[in-house]
Short mmCIF file of C-alpha atoms in Angstrom, two decimals:
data_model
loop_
_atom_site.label_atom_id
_atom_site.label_comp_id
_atom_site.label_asym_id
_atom_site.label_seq_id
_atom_site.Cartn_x
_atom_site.Cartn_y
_atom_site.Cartn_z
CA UNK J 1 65.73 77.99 80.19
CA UNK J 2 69.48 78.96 79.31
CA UNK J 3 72.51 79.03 81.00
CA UNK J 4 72.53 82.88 81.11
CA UNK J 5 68.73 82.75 82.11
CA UNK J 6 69.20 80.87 85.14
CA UNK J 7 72.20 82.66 86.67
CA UNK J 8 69.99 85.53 86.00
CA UNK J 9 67.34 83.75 87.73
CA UNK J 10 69.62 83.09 90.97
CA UNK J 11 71.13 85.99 91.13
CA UNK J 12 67.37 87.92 91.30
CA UNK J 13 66.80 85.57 94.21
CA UNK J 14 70.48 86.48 96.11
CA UNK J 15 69.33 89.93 95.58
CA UNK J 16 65.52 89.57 97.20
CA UNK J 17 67.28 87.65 99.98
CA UNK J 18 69.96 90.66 100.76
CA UNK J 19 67.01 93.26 100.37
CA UNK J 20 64.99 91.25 102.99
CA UNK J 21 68.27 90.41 105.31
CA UNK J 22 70.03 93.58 104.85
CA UNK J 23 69.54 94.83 108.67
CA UNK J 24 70.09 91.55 110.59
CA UNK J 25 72.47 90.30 108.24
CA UNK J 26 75.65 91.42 109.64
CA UNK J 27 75.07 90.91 113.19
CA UNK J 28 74.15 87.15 112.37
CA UNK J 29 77.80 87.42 110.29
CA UNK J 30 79.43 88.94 113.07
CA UNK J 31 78.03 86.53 115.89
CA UNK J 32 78.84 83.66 113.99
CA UNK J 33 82.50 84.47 112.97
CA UNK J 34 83.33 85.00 116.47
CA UNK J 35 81.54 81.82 117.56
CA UNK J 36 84.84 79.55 117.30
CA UNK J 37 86.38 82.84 119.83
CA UNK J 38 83.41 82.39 122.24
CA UNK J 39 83.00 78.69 122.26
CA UNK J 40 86.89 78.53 123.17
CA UNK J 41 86.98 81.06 125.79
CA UNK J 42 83.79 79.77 127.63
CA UNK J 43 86.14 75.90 126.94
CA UNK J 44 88.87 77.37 128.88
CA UNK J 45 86.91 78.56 132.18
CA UNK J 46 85.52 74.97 132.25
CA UNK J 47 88.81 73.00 131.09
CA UNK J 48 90.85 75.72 133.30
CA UNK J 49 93.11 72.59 134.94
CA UNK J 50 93.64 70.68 132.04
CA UNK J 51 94.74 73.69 129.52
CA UNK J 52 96.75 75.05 132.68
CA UNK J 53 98.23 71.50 132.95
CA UNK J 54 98.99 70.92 129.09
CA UNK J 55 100.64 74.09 129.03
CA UNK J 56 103.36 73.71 132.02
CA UNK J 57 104.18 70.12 130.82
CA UNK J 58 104.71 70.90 127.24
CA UNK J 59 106.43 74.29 127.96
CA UNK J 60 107.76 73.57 131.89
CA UNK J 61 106.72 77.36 132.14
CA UNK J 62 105.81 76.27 135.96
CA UNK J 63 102.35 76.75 137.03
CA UNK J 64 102.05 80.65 137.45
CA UNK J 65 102.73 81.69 133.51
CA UNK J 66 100.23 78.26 132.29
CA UNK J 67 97.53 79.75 134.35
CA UNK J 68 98.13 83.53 133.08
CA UNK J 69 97.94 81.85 129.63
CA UNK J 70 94.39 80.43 130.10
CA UNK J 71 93.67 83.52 131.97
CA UNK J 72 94.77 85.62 128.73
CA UNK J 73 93.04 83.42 126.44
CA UNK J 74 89.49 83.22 128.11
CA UNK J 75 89.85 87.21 128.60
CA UNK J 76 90.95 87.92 125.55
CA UNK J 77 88.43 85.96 123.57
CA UNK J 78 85.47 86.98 125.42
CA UNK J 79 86.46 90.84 126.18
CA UNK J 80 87.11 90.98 121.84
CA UNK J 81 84.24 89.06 121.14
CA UNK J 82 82.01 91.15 123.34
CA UNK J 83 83.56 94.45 121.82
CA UNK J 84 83.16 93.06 117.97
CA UNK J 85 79.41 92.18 118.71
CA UNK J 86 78.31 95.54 120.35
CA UNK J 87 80.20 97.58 117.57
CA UNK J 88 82.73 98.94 120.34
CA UNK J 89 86.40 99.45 119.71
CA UNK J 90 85.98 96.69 116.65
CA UNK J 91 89.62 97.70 115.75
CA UNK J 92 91.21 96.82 119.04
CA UNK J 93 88.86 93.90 119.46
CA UNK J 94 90.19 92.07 115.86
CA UNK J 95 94.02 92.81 117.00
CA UNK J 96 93.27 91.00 120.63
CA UNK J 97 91.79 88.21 118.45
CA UNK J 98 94.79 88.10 116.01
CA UNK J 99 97.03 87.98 118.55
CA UNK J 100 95.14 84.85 120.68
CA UNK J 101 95.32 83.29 117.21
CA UNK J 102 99.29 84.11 117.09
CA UNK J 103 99.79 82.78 120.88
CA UNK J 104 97.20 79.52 120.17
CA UNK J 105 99.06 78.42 117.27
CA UNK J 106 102.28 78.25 119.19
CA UNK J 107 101.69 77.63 122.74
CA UNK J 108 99.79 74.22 120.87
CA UNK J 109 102.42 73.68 117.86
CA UNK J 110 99.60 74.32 115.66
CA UNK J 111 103.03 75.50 112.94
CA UNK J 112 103.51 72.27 112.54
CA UNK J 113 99.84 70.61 111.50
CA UNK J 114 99.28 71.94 108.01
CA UNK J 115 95.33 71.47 108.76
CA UNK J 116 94.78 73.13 111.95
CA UNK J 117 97.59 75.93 110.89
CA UNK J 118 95.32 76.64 107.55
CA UNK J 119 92.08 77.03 109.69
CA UNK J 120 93.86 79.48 111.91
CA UNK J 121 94.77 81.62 109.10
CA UNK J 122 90.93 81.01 107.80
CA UNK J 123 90.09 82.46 111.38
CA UNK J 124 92.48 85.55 110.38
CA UNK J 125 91.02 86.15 107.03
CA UNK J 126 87.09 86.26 108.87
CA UNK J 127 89.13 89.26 111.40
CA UNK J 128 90.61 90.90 108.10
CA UNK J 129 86.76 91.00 106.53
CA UNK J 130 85.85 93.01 110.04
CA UNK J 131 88.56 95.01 110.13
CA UNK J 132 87.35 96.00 106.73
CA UNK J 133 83.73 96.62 107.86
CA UNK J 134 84.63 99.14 110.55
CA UNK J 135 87.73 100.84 109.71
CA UNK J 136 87.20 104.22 107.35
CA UNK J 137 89.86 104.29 104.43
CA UNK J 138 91.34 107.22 106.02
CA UNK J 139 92.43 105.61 109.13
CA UNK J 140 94.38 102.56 108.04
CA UNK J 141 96.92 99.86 108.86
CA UNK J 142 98.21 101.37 105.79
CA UNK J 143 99.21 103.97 106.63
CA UNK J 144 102.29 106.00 104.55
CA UNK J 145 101.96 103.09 101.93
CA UNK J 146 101.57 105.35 98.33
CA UNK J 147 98.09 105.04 97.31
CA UNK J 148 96.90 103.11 94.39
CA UNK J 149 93.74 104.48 93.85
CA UNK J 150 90.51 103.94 95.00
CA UNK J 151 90.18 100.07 94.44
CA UNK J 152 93.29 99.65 95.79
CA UNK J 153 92.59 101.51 98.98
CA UNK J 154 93.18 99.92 102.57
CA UNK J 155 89.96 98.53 103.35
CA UNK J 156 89.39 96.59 99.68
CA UNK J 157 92.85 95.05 100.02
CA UNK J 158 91.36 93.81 103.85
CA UNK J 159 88.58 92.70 101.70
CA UNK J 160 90.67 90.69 99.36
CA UNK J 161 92.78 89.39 102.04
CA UNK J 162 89.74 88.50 103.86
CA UNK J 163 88.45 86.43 101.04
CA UNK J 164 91.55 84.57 100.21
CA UNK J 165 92.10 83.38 103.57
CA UNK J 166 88.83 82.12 103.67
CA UNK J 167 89.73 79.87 100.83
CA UNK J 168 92.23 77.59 103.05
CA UNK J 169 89.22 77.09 105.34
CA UNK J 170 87.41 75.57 102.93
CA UNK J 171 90.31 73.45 101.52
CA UNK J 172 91.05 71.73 104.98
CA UNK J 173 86.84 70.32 104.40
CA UNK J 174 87.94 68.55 100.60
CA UNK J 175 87.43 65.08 101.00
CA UNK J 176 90.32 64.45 98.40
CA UNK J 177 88.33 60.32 97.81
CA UNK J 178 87.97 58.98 94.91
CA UNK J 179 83.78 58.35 95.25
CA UNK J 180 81.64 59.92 92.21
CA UNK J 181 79.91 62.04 95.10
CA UNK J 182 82.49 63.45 96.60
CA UNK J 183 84.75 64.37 93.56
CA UNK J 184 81.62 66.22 92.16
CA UNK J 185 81.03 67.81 95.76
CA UNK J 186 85.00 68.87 96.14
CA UNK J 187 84.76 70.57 92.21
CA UNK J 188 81.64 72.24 92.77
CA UNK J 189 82.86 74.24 96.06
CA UNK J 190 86.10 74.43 94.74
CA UNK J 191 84.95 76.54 91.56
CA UNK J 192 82.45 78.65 94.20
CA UNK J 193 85.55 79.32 96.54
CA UNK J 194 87.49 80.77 93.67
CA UNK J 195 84.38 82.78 92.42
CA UNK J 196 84.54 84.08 96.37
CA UNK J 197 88.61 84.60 96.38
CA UNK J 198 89.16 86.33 93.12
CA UNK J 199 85.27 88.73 93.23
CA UNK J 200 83.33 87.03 90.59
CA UNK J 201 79.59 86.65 90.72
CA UNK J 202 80.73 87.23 94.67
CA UNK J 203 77.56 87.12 96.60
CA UNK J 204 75.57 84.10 94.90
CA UNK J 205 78.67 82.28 95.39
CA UNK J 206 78.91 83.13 98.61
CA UNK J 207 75.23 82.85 99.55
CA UNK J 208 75.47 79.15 97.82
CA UNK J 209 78.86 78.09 99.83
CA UNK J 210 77.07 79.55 103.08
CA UNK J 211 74.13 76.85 101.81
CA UNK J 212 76.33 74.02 101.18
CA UNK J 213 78.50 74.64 104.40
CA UNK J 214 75.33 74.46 106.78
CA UNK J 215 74.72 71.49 104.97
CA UNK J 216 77.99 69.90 106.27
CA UNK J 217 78.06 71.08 109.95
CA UNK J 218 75.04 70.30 110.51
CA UNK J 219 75.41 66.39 109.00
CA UNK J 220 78.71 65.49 109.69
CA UNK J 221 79.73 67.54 113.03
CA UNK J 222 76.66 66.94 114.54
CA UNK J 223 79.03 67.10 117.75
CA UNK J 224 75.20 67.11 120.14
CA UNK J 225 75.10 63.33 119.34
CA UNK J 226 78.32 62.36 120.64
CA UNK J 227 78.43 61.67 124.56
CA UNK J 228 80.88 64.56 126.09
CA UNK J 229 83.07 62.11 127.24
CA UNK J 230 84.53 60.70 124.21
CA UNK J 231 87.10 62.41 122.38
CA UNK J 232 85.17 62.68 118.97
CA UNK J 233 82.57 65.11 120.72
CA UNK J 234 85.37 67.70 121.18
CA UNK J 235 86.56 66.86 117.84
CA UNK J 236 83.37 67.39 116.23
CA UNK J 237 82.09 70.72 118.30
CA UNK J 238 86.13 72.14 117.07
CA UNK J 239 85.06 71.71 113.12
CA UNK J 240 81.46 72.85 114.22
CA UNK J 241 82.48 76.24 115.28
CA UNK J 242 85.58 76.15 112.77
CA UNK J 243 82.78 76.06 109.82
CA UNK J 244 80.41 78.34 111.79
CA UNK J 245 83.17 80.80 111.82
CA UNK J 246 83.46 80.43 107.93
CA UNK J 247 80.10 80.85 107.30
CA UNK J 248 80.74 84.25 109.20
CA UNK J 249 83.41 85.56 106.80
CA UNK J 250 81.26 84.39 103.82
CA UNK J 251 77.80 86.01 105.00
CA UNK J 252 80.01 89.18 105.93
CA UNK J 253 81.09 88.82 101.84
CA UNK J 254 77.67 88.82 101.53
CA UNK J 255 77.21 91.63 103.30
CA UNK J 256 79.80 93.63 102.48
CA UNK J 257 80.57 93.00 98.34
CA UNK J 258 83.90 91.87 97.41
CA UNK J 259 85.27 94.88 97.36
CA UNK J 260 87.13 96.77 94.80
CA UNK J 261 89.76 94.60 94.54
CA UNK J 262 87.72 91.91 92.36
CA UNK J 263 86.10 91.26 88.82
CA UNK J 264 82.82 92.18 90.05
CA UNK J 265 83.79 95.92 90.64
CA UNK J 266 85.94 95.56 87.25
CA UNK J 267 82.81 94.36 85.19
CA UNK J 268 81.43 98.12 86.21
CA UNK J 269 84.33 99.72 84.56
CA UNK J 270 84.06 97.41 81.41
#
């Protein structure tokens, strides 16, 4: 079997697997991008005195404004993930959660850890993909910008935008070691994140990172096996939901197309 015959091949089974997914696929997208939202804003009702009491002593902002920060956070994060999951006032929903992104990274100097900063704009890019999902062309952030055409319209430059941030997610998981293993593992989902980020062969590479990212989470942040009192359990269930939130914004790829910003949609006109 060639080269040609087995991309063929895999792309006829990405295909039968959309076809059979296509209804349920985007709510399990949508559920799991917003996991890393939920699993935070249920964190801060339970953690309530120690977020409240981070806050005041690493901002003296006294007691009243570190508890109407936690207050804002769990609200915010549960009222937008509610909204984004029942399809109501998705819009308003993805701003909330851009702007608890905004306040998280620097109420907790997240500026200043390349890491953590990269998987917050990762976080972004999953929002941009469902902004992209529910906002018409018409209606756009956009708005007064000259228009481009039709592949450059608002909601395929979300798209693009959307995919690209997605790409820092997956850099902060490179192991960067010198091992045979992992230099074959960091090459191989390297090349599929750029097929993702620049629209090329865009849903098998997608589908295949989605694969391969499971893979991961559920081997190495296996955070269930950790006793909650040790640090590394909270460590672990953080890149859990990080990932889970990746997978989101690549099944919603999946779900969506790349997009007419991308090679895939410029193959058509070729």
């Amino acid at each position: 079997m060639g080269h040609g015959d087995l991309m063929s091949r895999a792309e006829d089974v990405a295909d039968q697997f959309l076809r059979v997914t296509k209804h349920y696929l985007p709510h399990v997208a949508r559920l799991c991008l917003v996991s890393t939202f939920l699993e935070d804003g249920v964190r801060m009702w339970f953690q309530w005195g120690e977020q409240s009491e981070y806050i005041n002593s690493t901002w003296s902002c006294g007691h009243f404004l570190a508890n109407v920060f936690v207050l804002l956070n769990l609200l915010g994060q549960l009222g937008g993930c509610v909204l984004v999951l029942s399809r109501n006032f998705v819009q308003y929903a993805c701003f909330t959660l851009f702007g608890i992104i905004t306040l998280q990274t620097v109420a907790y100097s997240i500026l200043w850890d390349l890491k953590f900063l990269m998987r917050n704009l990762a976080l972004g890019g999953g929002l941009l993909l469902l902004l992209a999902e529910c906002r018409g062309e018409a209606r756009s952030v956009f708005a007064g910008v000259p228009s481009l055409g039709h592949q450059s319209s608002p909601k395929h430059l979300l798209q693009l935008g959307g995919r690209v941030l997605l790409v820092l997610m997956f850099m902060t998981l490179l192991h960067l070691d010198l091992g045979l293993f992992s230099i074959l593992q960091d090459l191989v989902g390297t090349a599929l994140i750029v097929l993702v980020a620049v629209g090329f062969k865009t849903k098998l590479a997608a589908l295949t990172l989605v694969a391969w990212l499971l893979c991961i989470n559920f081997t190495f942040n296996a955070f269930w096996s950790i006793p909650s009192y040790k640090p590394m359990h909270d460590f672990l269930k953080y890149d859990f939901f990080q990932t889970t939130s990746v997978i989101g914004g690549l099944l919603l790829v999946v779900a969506l197309g790349p997009g007419g910003v991308s090679m895939d949609e410029k193959k058509k006109e070729w």
